[in-house]
Coordinates of C-alpha atoms and ligand atoms in Angstrom, one line a residue:
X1 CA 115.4 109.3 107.4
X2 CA 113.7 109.0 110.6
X3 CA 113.6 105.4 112.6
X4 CA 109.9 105.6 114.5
X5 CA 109.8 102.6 117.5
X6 CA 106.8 101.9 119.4
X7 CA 104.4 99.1 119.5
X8 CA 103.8 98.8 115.5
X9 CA 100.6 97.6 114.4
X10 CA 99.2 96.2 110.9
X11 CA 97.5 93.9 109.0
X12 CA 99.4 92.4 106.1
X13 CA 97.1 89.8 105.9
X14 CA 93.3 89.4 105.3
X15 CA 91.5 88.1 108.2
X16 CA 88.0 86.9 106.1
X17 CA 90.0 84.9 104.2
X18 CA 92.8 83.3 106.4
X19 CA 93.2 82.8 110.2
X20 CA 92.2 86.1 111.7
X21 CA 94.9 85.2 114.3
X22 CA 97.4 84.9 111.1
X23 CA 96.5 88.7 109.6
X24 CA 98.1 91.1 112.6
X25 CA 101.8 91.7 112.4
X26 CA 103.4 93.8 115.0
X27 CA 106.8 94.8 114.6
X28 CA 108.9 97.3 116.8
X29 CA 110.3 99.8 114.1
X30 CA 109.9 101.1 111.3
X31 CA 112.2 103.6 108.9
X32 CA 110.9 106.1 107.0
X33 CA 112.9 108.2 104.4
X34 CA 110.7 111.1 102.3
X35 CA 107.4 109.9 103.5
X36 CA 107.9 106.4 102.5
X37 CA 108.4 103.1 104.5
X38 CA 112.2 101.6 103.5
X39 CA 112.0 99.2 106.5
X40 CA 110.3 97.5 109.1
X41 CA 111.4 95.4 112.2
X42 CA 113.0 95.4 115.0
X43 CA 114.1 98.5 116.9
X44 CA 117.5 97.1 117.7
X45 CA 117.9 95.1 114.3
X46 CA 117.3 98.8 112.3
X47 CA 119.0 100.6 114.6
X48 CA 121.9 98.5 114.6
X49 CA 121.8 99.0 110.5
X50 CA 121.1 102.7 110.9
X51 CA 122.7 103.8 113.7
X52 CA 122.8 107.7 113.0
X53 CA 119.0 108.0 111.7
X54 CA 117.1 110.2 114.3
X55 CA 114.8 108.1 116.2
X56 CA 110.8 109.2 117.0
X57 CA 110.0 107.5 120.1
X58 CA 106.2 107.0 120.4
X59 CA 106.0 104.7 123.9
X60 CA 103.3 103.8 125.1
X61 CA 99.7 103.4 123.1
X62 CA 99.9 101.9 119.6
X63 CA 101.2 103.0 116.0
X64 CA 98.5 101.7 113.2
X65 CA 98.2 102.6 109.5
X66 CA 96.4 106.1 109.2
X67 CA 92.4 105.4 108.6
X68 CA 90.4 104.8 105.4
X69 CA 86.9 106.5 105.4
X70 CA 85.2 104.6 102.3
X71 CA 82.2 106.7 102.4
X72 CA 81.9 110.1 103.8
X73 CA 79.6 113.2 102.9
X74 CA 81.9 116.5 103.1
X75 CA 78.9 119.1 103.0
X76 CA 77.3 117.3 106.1
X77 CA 79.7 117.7 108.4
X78 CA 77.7 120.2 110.2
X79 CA 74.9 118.6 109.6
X80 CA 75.9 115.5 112.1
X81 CA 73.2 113.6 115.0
X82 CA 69.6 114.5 113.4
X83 CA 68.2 111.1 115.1
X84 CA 64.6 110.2 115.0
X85 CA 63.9 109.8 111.1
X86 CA 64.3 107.2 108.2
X87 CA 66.6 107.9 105.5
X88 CA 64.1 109.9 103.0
X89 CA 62.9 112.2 105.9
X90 CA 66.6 112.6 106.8
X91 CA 67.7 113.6 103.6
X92 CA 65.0 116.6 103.4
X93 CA 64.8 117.7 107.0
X94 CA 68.5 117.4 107.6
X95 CA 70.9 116.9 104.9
X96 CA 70.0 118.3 101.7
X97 CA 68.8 122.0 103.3
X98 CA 72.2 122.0 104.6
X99 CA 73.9 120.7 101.5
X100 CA 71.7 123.8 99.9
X101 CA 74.5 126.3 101.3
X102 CA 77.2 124.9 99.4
X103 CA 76.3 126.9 96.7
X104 CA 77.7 129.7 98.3
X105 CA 81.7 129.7 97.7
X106 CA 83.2 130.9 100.8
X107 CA 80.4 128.8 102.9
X108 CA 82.0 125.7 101.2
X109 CA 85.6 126.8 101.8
X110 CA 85.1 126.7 105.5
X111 CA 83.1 123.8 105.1
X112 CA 85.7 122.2 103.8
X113 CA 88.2 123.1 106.1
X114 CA 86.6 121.8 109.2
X115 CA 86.0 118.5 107.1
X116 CA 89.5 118.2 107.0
X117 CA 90.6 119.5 110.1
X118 CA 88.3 116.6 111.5
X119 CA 89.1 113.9 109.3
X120 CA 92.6 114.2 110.5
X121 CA 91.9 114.5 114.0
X122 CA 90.1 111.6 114.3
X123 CA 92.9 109.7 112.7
X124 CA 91.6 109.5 109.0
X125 CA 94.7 109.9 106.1
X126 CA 92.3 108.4 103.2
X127 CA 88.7 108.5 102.3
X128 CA 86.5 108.4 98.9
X129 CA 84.7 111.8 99.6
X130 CA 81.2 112.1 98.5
X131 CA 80.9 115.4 97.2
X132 CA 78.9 118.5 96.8
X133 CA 76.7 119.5 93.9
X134 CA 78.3 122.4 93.2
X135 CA 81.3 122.7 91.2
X136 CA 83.0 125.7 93.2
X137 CA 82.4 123.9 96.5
X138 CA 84.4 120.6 94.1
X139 CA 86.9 123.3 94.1
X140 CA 87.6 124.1 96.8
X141 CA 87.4 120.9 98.3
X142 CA 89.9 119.0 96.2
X143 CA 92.1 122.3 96.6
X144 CA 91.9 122.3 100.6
X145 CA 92.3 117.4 100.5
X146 CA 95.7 118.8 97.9
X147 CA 96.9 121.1 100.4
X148 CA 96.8 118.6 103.5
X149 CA 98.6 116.2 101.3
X150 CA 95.5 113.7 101.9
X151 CA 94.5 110.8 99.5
X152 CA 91.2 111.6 99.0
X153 CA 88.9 110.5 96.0
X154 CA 85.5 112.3 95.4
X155 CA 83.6 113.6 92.8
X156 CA 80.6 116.2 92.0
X157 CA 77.5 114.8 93.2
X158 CA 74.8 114.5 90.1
X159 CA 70.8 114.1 90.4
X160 CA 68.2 115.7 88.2
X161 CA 65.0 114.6 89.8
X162 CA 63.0 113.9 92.9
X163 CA 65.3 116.4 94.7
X164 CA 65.0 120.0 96.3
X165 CA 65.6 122.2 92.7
X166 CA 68.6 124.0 93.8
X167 CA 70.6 120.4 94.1
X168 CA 69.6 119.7 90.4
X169 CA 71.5 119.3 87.2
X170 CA 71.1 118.5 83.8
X171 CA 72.3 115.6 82.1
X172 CA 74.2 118.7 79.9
X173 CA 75.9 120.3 82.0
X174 CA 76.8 117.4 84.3
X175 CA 78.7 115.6 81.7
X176 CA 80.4 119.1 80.7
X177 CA 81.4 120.1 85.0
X178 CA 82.5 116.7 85.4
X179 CA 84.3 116.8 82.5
X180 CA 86.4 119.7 83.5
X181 CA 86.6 118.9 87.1
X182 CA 88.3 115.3 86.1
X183 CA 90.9 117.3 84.2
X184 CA 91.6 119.5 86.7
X185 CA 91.8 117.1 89.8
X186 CA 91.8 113.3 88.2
X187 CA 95.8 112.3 89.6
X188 CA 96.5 115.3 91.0
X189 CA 99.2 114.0 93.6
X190 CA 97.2 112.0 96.0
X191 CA 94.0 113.2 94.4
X192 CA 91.2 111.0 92.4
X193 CA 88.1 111.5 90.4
X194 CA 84.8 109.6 91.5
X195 CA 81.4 109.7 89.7
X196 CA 79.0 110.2 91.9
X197 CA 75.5 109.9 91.2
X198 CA 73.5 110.5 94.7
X199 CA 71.6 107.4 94.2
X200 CA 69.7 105.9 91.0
X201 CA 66.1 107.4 93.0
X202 CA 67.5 111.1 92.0
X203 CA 69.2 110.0 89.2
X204 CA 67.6 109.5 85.5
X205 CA 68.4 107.0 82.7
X206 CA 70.1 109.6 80.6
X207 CA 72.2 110.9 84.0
X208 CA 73.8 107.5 84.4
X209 CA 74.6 107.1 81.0
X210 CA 76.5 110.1 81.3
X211 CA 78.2 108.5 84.1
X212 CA 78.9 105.5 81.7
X213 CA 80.6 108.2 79.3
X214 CA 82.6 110.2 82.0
X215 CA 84.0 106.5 83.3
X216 CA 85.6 105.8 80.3
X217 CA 87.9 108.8 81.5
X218 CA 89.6 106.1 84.0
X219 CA 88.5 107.7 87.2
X220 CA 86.0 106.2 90.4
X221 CA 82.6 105.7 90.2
X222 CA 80.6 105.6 94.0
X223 CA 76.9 105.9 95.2
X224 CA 74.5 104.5 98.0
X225 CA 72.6 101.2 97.4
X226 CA 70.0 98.9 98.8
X227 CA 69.9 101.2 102.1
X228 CA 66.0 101.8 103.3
X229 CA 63.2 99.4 102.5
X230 CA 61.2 103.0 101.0
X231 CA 64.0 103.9 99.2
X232 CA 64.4 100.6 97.6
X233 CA 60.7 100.2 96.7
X234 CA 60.7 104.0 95.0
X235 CA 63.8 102.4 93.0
X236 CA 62.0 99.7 92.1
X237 CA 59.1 102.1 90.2
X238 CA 61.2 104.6 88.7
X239 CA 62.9 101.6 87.1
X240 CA 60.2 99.2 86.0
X241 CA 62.4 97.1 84.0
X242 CA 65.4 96.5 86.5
X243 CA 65.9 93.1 88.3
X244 CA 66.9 94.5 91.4
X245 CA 68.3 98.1 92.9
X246 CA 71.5 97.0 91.4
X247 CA 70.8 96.5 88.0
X248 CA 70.4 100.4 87.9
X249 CA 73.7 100.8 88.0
X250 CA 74.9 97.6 86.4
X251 CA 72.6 98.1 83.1
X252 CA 74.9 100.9 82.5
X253 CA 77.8 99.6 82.9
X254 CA 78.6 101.7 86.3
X255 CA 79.3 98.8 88.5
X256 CA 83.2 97.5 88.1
X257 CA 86.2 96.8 90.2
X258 CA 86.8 101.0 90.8
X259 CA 83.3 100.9 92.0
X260 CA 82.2 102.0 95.4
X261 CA 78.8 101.7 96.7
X262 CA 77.6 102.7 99.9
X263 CA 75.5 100.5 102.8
X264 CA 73.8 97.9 100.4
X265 CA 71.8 96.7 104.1
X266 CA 69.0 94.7 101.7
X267 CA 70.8 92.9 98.9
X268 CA 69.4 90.0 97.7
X269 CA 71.7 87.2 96.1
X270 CA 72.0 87.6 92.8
X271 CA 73.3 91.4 93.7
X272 CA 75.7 89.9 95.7
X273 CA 76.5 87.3 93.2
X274 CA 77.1 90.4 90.5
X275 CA 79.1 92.7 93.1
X276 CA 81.1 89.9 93.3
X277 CA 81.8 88.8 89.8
X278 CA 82.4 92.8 89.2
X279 CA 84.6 93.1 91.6
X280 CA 82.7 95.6 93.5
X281 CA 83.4 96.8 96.5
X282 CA 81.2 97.8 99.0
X283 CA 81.3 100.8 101.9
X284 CA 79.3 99.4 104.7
X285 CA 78.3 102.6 107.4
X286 CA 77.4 100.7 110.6
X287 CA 76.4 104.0 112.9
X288 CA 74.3 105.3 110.1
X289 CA 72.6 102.2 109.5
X290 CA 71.6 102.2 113.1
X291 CA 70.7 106.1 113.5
X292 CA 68.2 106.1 110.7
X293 CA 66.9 102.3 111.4
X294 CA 68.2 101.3 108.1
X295 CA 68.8 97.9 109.2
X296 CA 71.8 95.1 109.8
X297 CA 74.1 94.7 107.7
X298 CA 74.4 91.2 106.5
X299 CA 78.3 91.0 106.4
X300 CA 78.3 87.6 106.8
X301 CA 76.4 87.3 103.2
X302 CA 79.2 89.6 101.8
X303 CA 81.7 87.3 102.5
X304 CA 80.5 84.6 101.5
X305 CA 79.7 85.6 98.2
X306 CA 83.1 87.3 97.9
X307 CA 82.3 90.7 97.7
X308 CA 84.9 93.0 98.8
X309 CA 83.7 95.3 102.2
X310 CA 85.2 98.0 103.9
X311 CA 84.0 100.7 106.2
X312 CA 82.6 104.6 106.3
X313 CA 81.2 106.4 108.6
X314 CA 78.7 108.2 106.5
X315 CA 78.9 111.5 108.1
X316 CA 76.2 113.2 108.3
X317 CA 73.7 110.4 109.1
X318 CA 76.7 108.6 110.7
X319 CA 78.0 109.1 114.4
X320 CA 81.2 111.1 114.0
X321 CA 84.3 110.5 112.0
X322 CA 86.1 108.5 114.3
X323 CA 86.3 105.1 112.3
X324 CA 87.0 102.8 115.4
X325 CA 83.7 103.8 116.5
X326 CA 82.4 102.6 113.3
X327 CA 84.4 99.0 113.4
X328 CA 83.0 99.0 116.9
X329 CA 79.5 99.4 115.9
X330 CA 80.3 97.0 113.6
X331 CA 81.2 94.4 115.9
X332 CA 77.7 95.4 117.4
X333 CA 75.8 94.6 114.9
X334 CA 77.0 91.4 113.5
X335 CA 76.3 89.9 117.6
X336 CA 72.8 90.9 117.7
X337 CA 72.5 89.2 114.0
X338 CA 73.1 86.3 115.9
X339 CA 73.5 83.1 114.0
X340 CA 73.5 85.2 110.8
X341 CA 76.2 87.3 111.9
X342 CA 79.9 87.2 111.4
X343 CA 82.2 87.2 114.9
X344 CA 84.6 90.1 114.2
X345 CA 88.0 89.9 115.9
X346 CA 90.2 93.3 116.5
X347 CA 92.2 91.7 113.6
X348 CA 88.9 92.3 111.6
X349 CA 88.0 95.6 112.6
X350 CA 91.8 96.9 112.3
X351 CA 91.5 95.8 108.8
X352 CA 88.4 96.5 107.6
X353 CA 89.4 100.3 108.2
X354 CA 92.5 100.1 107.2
X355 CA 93.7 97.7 104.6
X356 CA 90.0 96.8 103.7
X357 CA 89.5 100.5 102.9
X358 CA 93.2 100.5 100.9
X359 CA 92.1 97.5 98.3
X360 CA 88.2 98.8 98.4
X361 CA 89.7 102.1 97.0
X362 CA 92.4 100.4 94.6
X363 CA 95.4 102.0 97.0
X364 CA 96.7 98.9 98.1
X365 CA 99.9 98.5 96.6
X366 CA 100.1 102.0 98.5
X367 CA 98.5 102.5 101.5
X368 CA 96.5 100.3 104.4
X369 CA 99.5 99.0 106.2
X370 CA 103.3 99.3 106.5
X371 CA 104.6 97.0 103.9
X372 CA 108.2 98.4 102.6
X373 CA 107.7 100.3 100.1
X374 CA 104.4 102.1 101.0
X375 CA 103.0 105.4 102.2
X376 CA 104.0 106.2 105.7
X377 CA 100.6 107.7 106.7
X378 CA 99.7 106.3 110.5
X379 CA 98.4 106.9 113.7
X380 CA 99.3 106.7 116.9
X381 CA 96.5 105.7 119.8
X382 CA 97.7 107.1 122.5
X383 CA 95.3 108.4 125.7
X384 CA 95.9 110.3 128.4
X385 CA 97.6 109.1 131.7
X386 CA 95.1 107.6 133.7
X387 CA 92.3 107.5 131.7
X388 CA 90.1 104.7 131.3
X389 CA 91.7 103.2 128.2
X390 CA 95.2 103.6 129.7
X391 CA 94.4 101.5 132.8
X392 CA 93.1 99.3 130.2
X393 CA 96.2 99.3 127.5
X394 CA 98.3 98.6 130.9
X395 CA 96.3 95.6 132.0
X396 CA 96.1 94.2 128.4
X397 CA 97.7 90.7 128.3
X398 CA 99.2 90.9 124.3
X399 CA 98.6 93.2 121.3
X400 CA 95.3 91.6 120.3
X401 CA 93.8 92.2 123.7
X402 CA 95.0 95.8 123.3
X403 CA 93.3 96.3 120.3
X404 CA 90.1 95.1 121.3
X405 CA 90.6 97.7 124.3
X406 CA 90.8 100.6 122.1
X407 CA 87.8 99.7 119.9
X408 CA 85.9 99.6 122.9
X409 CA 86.9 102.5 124.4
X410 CA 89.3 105.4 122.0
X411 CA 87.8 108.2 120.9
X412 CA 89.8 111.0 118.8
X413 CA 91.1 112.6 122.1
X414 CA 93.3 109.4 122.3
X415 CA 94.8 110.6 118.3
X416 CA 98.9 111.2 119.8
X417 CA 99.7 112.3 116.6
X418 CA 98.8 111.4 112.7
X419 CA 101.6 111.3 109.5
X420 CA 100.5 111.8 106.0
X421 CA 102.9 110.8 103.9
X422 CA 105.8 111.1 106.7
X423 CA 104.9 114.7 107.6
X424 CA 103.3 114.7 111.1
X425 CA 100.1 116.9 111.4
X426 CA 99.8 117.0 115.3
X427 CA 102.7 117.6 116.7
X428 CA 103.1 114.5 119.6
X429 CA 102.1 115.5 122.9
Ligands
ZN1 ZN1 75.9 108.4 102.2

């Protein structure tokens, strides 16, 4: 067992719901035995009780639950800051050219090792993954997230239309890769399965119903939504009969409560109203929004209807992997929304990638804080002597006030050290 004491952040409770104020808990210790949490409190009450444990002593800076990435693209990690262009033109000049080289094995083994290798740095322990539309690159991703010991969920990426050829499949042979990649990865120790059609403008009526069929095999099921006013309209005619972008989806019975779906910047109620009764959750990606001009996100409409949100940083088209920036860009965009927006506390943004992410994902009763009994993946957000964010962490007046210092100023140089599962990946400097 190992006692870890420091300034221990969390947020057991949910601050859209309750008082914001009410949501952080900050305790001084916690113990951890084989990667799980047995105990949290104070350092001399568990010390007291556990007198010969080795202790980690992590002063300074502050210990939070490791990050949950809702909605990242693996094969676009080095496709990252092509600014200047709306989604569609994004997607062709950008992403899907690099996506392209996936096919080749060994290009999407390195690939996915500097996904990782940056994930973790920047403080991220979980994430739904959207995949690759290969099925060797599936391998070798879910083979690299299993050797890391990450929680990761993801899925091959399926679209046979409207696309670059090379990044098509058949309704065939989808249903028959998926099929065997589910077996061979679906609750795989921290691993998951999620069906993941790009979006319903590359995906046909008889592609999503092979969805339908592969989600009676109890696994995920994620795609992007309501994102660009173009891409909504070419939704809209490719599916004359739909009420709205969601009813794409919905119609075939893609859109649950182990349902992801990414941005949804132009909903209109009655989508809501659905995500909600479904149970839906969905991934909102603040930097990408911006980037490509999709738009501002109406979080305040979200909550209000009940629909579960949490956050990704949509890499590619998104900033970096570093999810504070996200929940800071976040914060961002709900004050220019102005009236329409919703105020977001650092109670808010600590959830929303942490917890938030846990129960969007269905890994709550696992993961997203430090409850007894759960995972002990965190980080610790520590910077540098003297830099910028430690005069600030020093002149901080209580916890909260901290927080909101670190979303406004961390960046992944100020990741101390991350633990997945107990095991520490960076050794603490
Ligand atoms: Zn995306």
């Amino acid at each position: 067992m190992t006692l870890y004491a420091g300034t221990i952040v969390d947020t057991p409770g949910d601050p859209f719901t309750g008082d914001p104020g009410d949501a952080l808990a900050e305790v001084g210790a916690l113990l951890v035995r084989e990667g799980v949490i047995r105990a949290r409190g104070s350092f001399a009450a568990l010390r007291a009780e556990h007198p010969d444990e080795p202790v980690t002593r992590l002063d300074g800076g502050l210990l939070v639950p490791g990050f949950v990435d809702t909605h990242v693209h693996f094969p676009q990690i080095r496709a990252i800051g092509g600014l200047g262009m709306p989604l569609l033109d994004w997607l062709e000049r950008c992403a899907l050219p690099e996506e392209s080289k996936l096919a080749d094995r060994a290009y999407a083994r390195e690939v996915a090792g500097e996904f990782f290798d940056g994930l973790i740095a920047s403080g991220t322990t979980s994430a739904l993954v959207f995949g690759s539309h290969f099925v060797p690159a599936m391998n070798e991703l879910f083979a690299a997230a299993d050797h890391r010991g990450l929680n990761i969920t993801s899925g091959l990426v399926l679209s046979d239309r409207i696309l670059r050829p090379d990044l098509l499949n058949s309704p065939e042979t989808a249903l028959t890769d998926s099929a065997d990649l589910i077996l061979r990865w679906h609750d795989r120790g921290r691993l998951r399965y999620a069906v993941t059609p790009r979006f319903s403008l590359s995906a046909s009526d008889e592609m999503l119903d092979v969805c339908a069929q592969l989600l009676g095999k109890g696994v995920w099921f994620t795609s992007h939504i309501n994102e660009n006013v173009a891409e909504i309209a070419q939704v809209a005619g490719l599916f004359p009969g739909a009420r709205h972008y969601l009813d794409t989806y919905l119609r075939h019975g893609l859109v649950t409560e182990r349902s992801v779906l990414a941005h949804n910047v132009h909903p209109d109620d009655a989508e809501l109203a659905v995500l909600a009764e479904r149970g839906a959750s969905v991934s909102h990606c603040p930097t990408s929004n911006c980037a490509l001009g999709s738009g501002l996100f109406p979080l305040r409409r979200h909550i209000e209807h009940g629909v579960r949100v949490a956050l990704g940083s949509d890499v590619g088209a998104g900033a970096g992997l570093f999810l504070p920036k996200e929940a800071l860009q976040a914060y961002f965009i709900q004050q220019l929304l102005g009236p329409d927006g919703l105020p977001l506390t650092p109670a808010h943004l600590l959830y929303l990638m942490t917890r938030g992410g846990a129960r969007a994902l269905g890994l709550d009763d696992r993961i997203g804080d430090f409850a007894v009994g759960k995972d002990f993946d965190a980080v610790w957000l520590r910077p540098a002597a003297g830099s910028t964010l430690a005069v600030n962490l020093k002149h901080a007046c209580d916890t909260t006030d901290a927080l909101a210092r670190i979303f406004a100023l961390a960046t992944p140089a100020d990741v101390a050290g991350v633990w997945i599962r107990g095991v520490s990946d960076q050794a603490p400097r």
